[in-house]
CSV table of N, CA and C in Angstrom, one decimal:
chain,number,residue,atom,x,y,z
A,1,MET,N,75.6,93.3,104.5
A,1,MET,CA,77.0,93.4,104.3
A,1,MET,C,77.7,92.1,104.4
A,2,GLY,N,78.7,91.8,103.6
A,2,GLY,CA,79.4,90.5,103.6
A,2,GLY,C,80.5,90.4,104.6
A,3,LYS,N,81.2,89.3,104.6
A,3,LYS,CA,82.3,89.1,105.5
A,3,LYS,C,83.4,90.0,105.2
A,4,ILE,N,84.0,90.5,106.3
A,4,ILE,CA,85.1,91.4,106.3
A,4,ILE,C,86.3,90.8,107.1
A,5,LEU,N,87.5,90.8,106.4
A,5,LEU,CA,88.7,90.3,107.1
A,5,LEU,C,89.7,91.4,107.2
A,6,ILE,N,90.1,91.7,108.4
A,6,ILE,CA,91.1,92.8,108.6
A,6,ILE,C,92.4,92.1,109.0
A,7,LYS,N,93.4,92.3,108.2
A,7,LYS,CA,94.7,91.5,108.3
A,7,LYS,C,95.8,92.4,108.9
A,8,ASN,N,96.7,91.8,109.7
A,8,ASN,CA,97.9,92.4,110.1
A,8,ASN,C,97.8,93.6,111.0
A,9,GLY,N,96.7,93.8,111.7
A,9,GLY,CA,96.6,95.0,112.5
A,9,GLY,C,97.0,94.8,113.9
A,10,ARG,N,97.3,96.0,114.6
A,10,ARG,CA,97.5,95.9,116.0
A,10,ARG,C,96.2,95.9,116.7
A,11,VAL,N,95.8,94.7,117.1
A,11,VAL,CA,94.4,94.4,117.6
A,11,VAL,C,94.4,94.6,119.1
A,12,TRP,N,93.5,95.4,119.6
A,12,TRP,CA,93.3,95.6,121.0
A,12,TRP,C,92.5,94.5,121.6
A,13,ILE,N,93.1,93.7,122.5
A,13,ILE,CA,92.4,92.5,123.0
A,13,ILE,C,92.0,92.7,124.4
A,14,GLY,N,91.8,93.9,124.9
A,14,GLY,CA,91.3,94.2,126.2
A,14,GLY,C,92.3,94.5,127.2
A,15,GLU,N,93.5,94.0,127.1
A,15,GLU,CA,94.6,94.3,128.1
A,15,GLU,C,95.9,94.8,127.4
A,16,LYS,N,96.0,94.4,126.1
A,16,LYS,CA,97.2,94.7,125.4
A,16,LYS,C,96.9,94.7,123.9
A,17,PHE,N,97.9,95.1,123.1
A,17,PHE,CA,97.8,95.0,121.7
A,17,PHE,C,98.5,93.7,121.2
A,18,SER,N,98.0,93.1,120.1
A,18,SER,CA,98.6,91.9,119.6
A,18,SER,C,98.5,92.1,118.0
A,19,ILE,N,99.5,91.7,117.3
A,19,ILE,CA,99.4,91.8,115.9
A,19,ILE,C,98.6,90.6,115.4
A,20,GLY,N,97.6,90.8,114.6
A,20,GLY,CA,96.7,89.7,114.2
A,20,GLY,C,95.6,90.2,113.2
A,21,ASP,N,94.7,89.2,113.0
A,21,ASP,CA,93.6,89.4,112.1
A,21,ASP,C,92.3,89.4,112.8
A,22,VAL,N,91.3,90.0,112.2
A,22,VAL,CA,89.9,90.0,112.7
A,22,VAL,C,89.0,89.7,111.6
A,23,LEU,N,88.1,88.7,111.8
A,23,LEU,CA,87.1,88.3,110.8
A,23,LEU,C,85.8,88.6,111.3
A,24,THR,N,84.9,89.2,110.5
A,24,THR,CA,83.6,89.5,110.8
A,24,THR,C,82.6,88.9,109.8
A,25,ASP,N,81.4,88.7,110.3
A,25,ASP,CA,80.4,88.2,109.3
A,25,ASP,C,79.6,89.4,108.7
A,26,GLY,N,80.1,90.6,108.9
A,26,GLY,CA,79.5,91.8,108.4
A,26,GLY,C,78.8,92.6,109.5
A,27,ARG,N,78.5,91.9,110.6
A,27,ARG,CA,77.9,92.6,111.7
A,27,ARG,C,78.6,92.3,113.0
A,28,ASN,N,79.1,91.1,113.2
A,28,ASN,CA,79.7,90.7,114.4
A,28,ASN,C,81.1,90.1,114.2
A,29,ILE,N,82.0,90.3,115.2
A,29,ILE,CA,83.3,89.7,115.1
A,29,ILE,C,83.1,88.1,115.3
A,30,VAL,N,83.7,87.4,114.4
A,30,VAL,CA,83.6,85.9,114.4
A,30,VAL,C,84.8,85.3,114.9
A,31,LYS,N,86.0,85.9,114.6
A,31,LYS,CA,87.2,85.3,115.0
A,31,LYS,C,88.3,86.4,115.1
A,32,ILE,N,89.2,86.2,116.1
A,32,ILE,CA,90.4,87.0,116.2
A,32,ILE,C,91.6,86.0,116.4
A,33,ALA,N,92.5,86.1,115.5
A,33,ALA,CA,93.7,85.1,115.6
A,33,ALA,C,94.9,85.8,114.9
A,34,SER,N,96.0,85.1,115.0
A,34,SER,CA,97.3,85.7,114.5
A,34,SER,C,97.3,85.6,113.0
A,35,ASN,N,96.7,84.6,112.3
A,35,ASN,CA,96.7,84.5,110.9
A,35,ASN,C,95.5,83.7,110.4
A,36,ILE,N,94.4,84.5,110.1
A,36,ILE,CA,93.2,83.9,109.6
A,36,ILE,C,93.2,83.7,108.1
A,37,ASP,N,93.0,82.5,107.7
A,37,ASP,CA,92.9,82.1,106.3
A,37,ASP,C,91.5,81.8,105.9
A,38,ALA,N,90.7,82.8,105.5
A,38,ALA,CA,89.3,82.5,105.3
A,38,ALA,C,88.9,83.4,104.1
A,39,GLN,N,87.8,83.0,103.4
A,39,GLN,CA,87.2,83.7,102.3
A,39,GLN,C,86.5,84.9,102.9
A,40,ALA,N,86.6,86.1,102.3
A,40,ALA,CA,85.9,87.3,102.7
A,40,ALA,C,85.5,88.1,101.5
A,41,ASP,N,84.4,88.9,101.7
A,41,ASP,CA,84.0,89.8,100.6
A,41,ASP,C,84.9,91.0,100.5
A,42,PHE,N,85.4,91.4,101.6
A,42,PHE,CA,86.3,92.5,101.7
A,42,PHE,C,87.5,92.2,102.6
A,43,ILE,N,88.7,92.4,102.1
A,43,ILE,CA,89.9,92.2,102.9
A,43,ILE,C,90.7,93.5,103.0
A,44,PHE,N,90.9,93.9,104.2
A,44,PHE,CA,91.6,95.2,104.5
A,44,PHE,C,92.9,94.9,105.1
A,45,ASP,N,94.0,95.4,104.6
A,45,ASP,CA,95.3,95.3,105.2
A,45,ASP,C,95.5,96.4,106.2
A,46,ALA,N,95.6,96.1,107.4
A,46,ALA,CA,95.7,97.1,108.5
A,46,ALA,C,97.1,97.2,109.1
A,47,MET,N,98.1,96.8,108.3
A,47,MET,CA,99.5,96.8,108.8
A,47,MET,C,99.8,98.3,109.2
A,48,GLY,N,100.4,98.4,110.4
A,48,GLY,CA,100.7,99.7,110.9
A,48,GLY,C,99.6,100.5,111.5
A,49,LYS,N,98.4,99.9,111.5
A,49,LYS,CA,97.2,100.6,112.0
A,49,LYS,C,96.7,99.8,113.3
A,50,ILE,N,95.9,100.6,114.1
A,50,ILE,CA,95.3,100.0,115.3
A,50,ILE,C,93.9,99.5,114.9
A,51,VAL,N,93.5,98.3,115.4
A,51,VAL,CA,92.2,97.8,115.2
A,51,VAL,C,91.5,97.7,116.6
A,52,SER,N,90.4,98.4,116.7
A,52,SER,CA,89.7,98.4,118.0
A,52,SER,C,88.2,98.5,117.8
A,53,PRO,N,87.4,98.2,118.8
A,53,PRO,CA,86.0,98.4,118.7
A,53,PRO,C,85.7,99.9,118.4
A,54,GLY,N,84.5,100.2,117.9
A,54,GLY,CA,84.1,101.6,117.7
A,54,GLY,C,84.2,102.4,119.0
A,55,LEU,N,84.7,103.6,118.8
A,55,LEU,CA,84.9,104.4,120.0
A,55,LEU,C,83.9,105.6,119.9
A,56,VAL,N,83.4,106.0,121.1
A,56,VAL,CA,82.4,107.1,121.1
A,56,VAL,C,83.0,108.2,121.9
A,57,ASP,N,83.1,109.4,121.4
A,57,ASP,CA,83.6,110.5,122.0
A,57,ASP,C,82.5,111.3,122.8
A,58,LEU,N,82.4,111.1,124.1
A,58,LEU,CA,81.4,111.8,124.9
A,58,LEU,C,81.8,113.1,125.4
A,59,HIS,N,82.9,113.6,125.0
A,59,HIS,CA,83.4,114.9,125.4
A,59,HIS,C,82.6,116.0,124.8
A,60,VAL,N,82.1,116.9,125.6
A,60,VAL,CA,81.4,118.1,125.1
A,60,VAL,C,81.8,119.4,125.8
A,61,HIS,N,81.6,120.5,125.1
A,61,HIS,CA,81.8,121.8,125.7
A,61,HIS,C,80.5,122.6,125.6
A,62,LEU,N,80.0,123.0,126.8
A,62,LEU,CA,78.8,123.8,126.8
A,62,LEU,C,79.0,125.2,127.3
A,63,LYS,N,80.2,125.6,127.4
A,63,LYS,CA,80.5,127.0,127.9
A,63,LYS,C,79.9,128.0,127.0
A,64,GLY,N,79.2,128.9,127.7
A,64,GLY,CA,78.6,130.0,126.9
A,64,GLY,C,77.2,129.8,126.4
A,65,LEU,N,76.7,128.5,126.6
A,65,LEU,CA,75.4,128.2,126.2
A,65,LEU,C,74.4,128.2,127.4
A,66,ALA,N,73.3,128.7,127.2
A,66,ALA,CA,72.3,128.7,128.2
A,66,ALA,C,71.7,127.3,128.4
A,67,SER,N,71.7,126.8,129.7
A,67,SER,CA,71.3,125.5,129.9
A,67,SER,C,69.8,125.3,129.6
A,68,GLU,N,69.0,126.4,129.6
A,68,GLU,CA,67.6,126.3,129.3
A,68,GLU,C,67.4,125.8,127.9
A,69,GLU,N,68.3,126.0,127.0
A,69,GLU,CA,68.2,125.5,125.6
A,69,GLU,C,68.2,124.0,125.6
A,70,PHE,N,68.8,123.3,126.5
A,70,PHE,CA,68.8,121.9,126.6
A,70,PHE,C,67.9,121.3,127.6
A,71,ALA,N,67.1,122.1,128.3
A,71,ALA,CA,66.1,121.7,129.3
A,71,ALA,C,66.8,121.0,130.4
A,72,MET,N,68.1,121.3,130.7
A,72,MET,CA,68.8,120.7,131.8
A,72,MET,C,69.9,121.6,132.3
A,73,HIS,N,70.4,121.4,133.5
A,73,HIS,CA,71.5,122.1,133.9
A,73,HIS,C,72.8,121.7,133.1
A,74,THR,N,73.6,122.6,132.8
A,74,THR,CA,74.8,122.3,132.0
A,74,THR,C,75.6,121.1,132.6
A,75,GLU,N,75.8,121.0,133.9
A,75,GLU,CA,76.5,120.0,134.6
A,75,GLU,C,75.9,118.6,134.3
A,76,MET,N,74.6,118.6,134.3
A,76,MET,CA,73.8,117.3,134.1
A,76,MET,C,73.9,116.7,132.7
A,77,SER,N,74.3,117.6,131.8
A,77,SER,CA,74.4,117.1,130.4
A,77,SER,C,75.6,116.2,130.2
A,78,CYS,N,76.5,116.1,131.2
A,78,CYS,CA,77.6,115.2,131.1
A,78,CYS,C,77.3,113.8,131.5
A,79,PHE,N,76.1,113.5,132.0
A,79,PHE,CA,75.8,112.2,132.5
A,79,PHE,C,75.1,111.4,131.4
């Protein structure tokens, strides 16, 4: 995958949001700054959108399922 430049997004920088750009090499974040002027294979305008790392939803519901189906107690599946 080539370079990706995400422009004008609300970037989560760990403690707060900041309006700015994110440049990747296709796999890793290379730079986060207020105005990146770089060549990229894909440029995405994220104005009005939130830019954040990938999020994983670990929330599950096992109500009504037998824990034997998962070979563990239902409560332990949350860990």
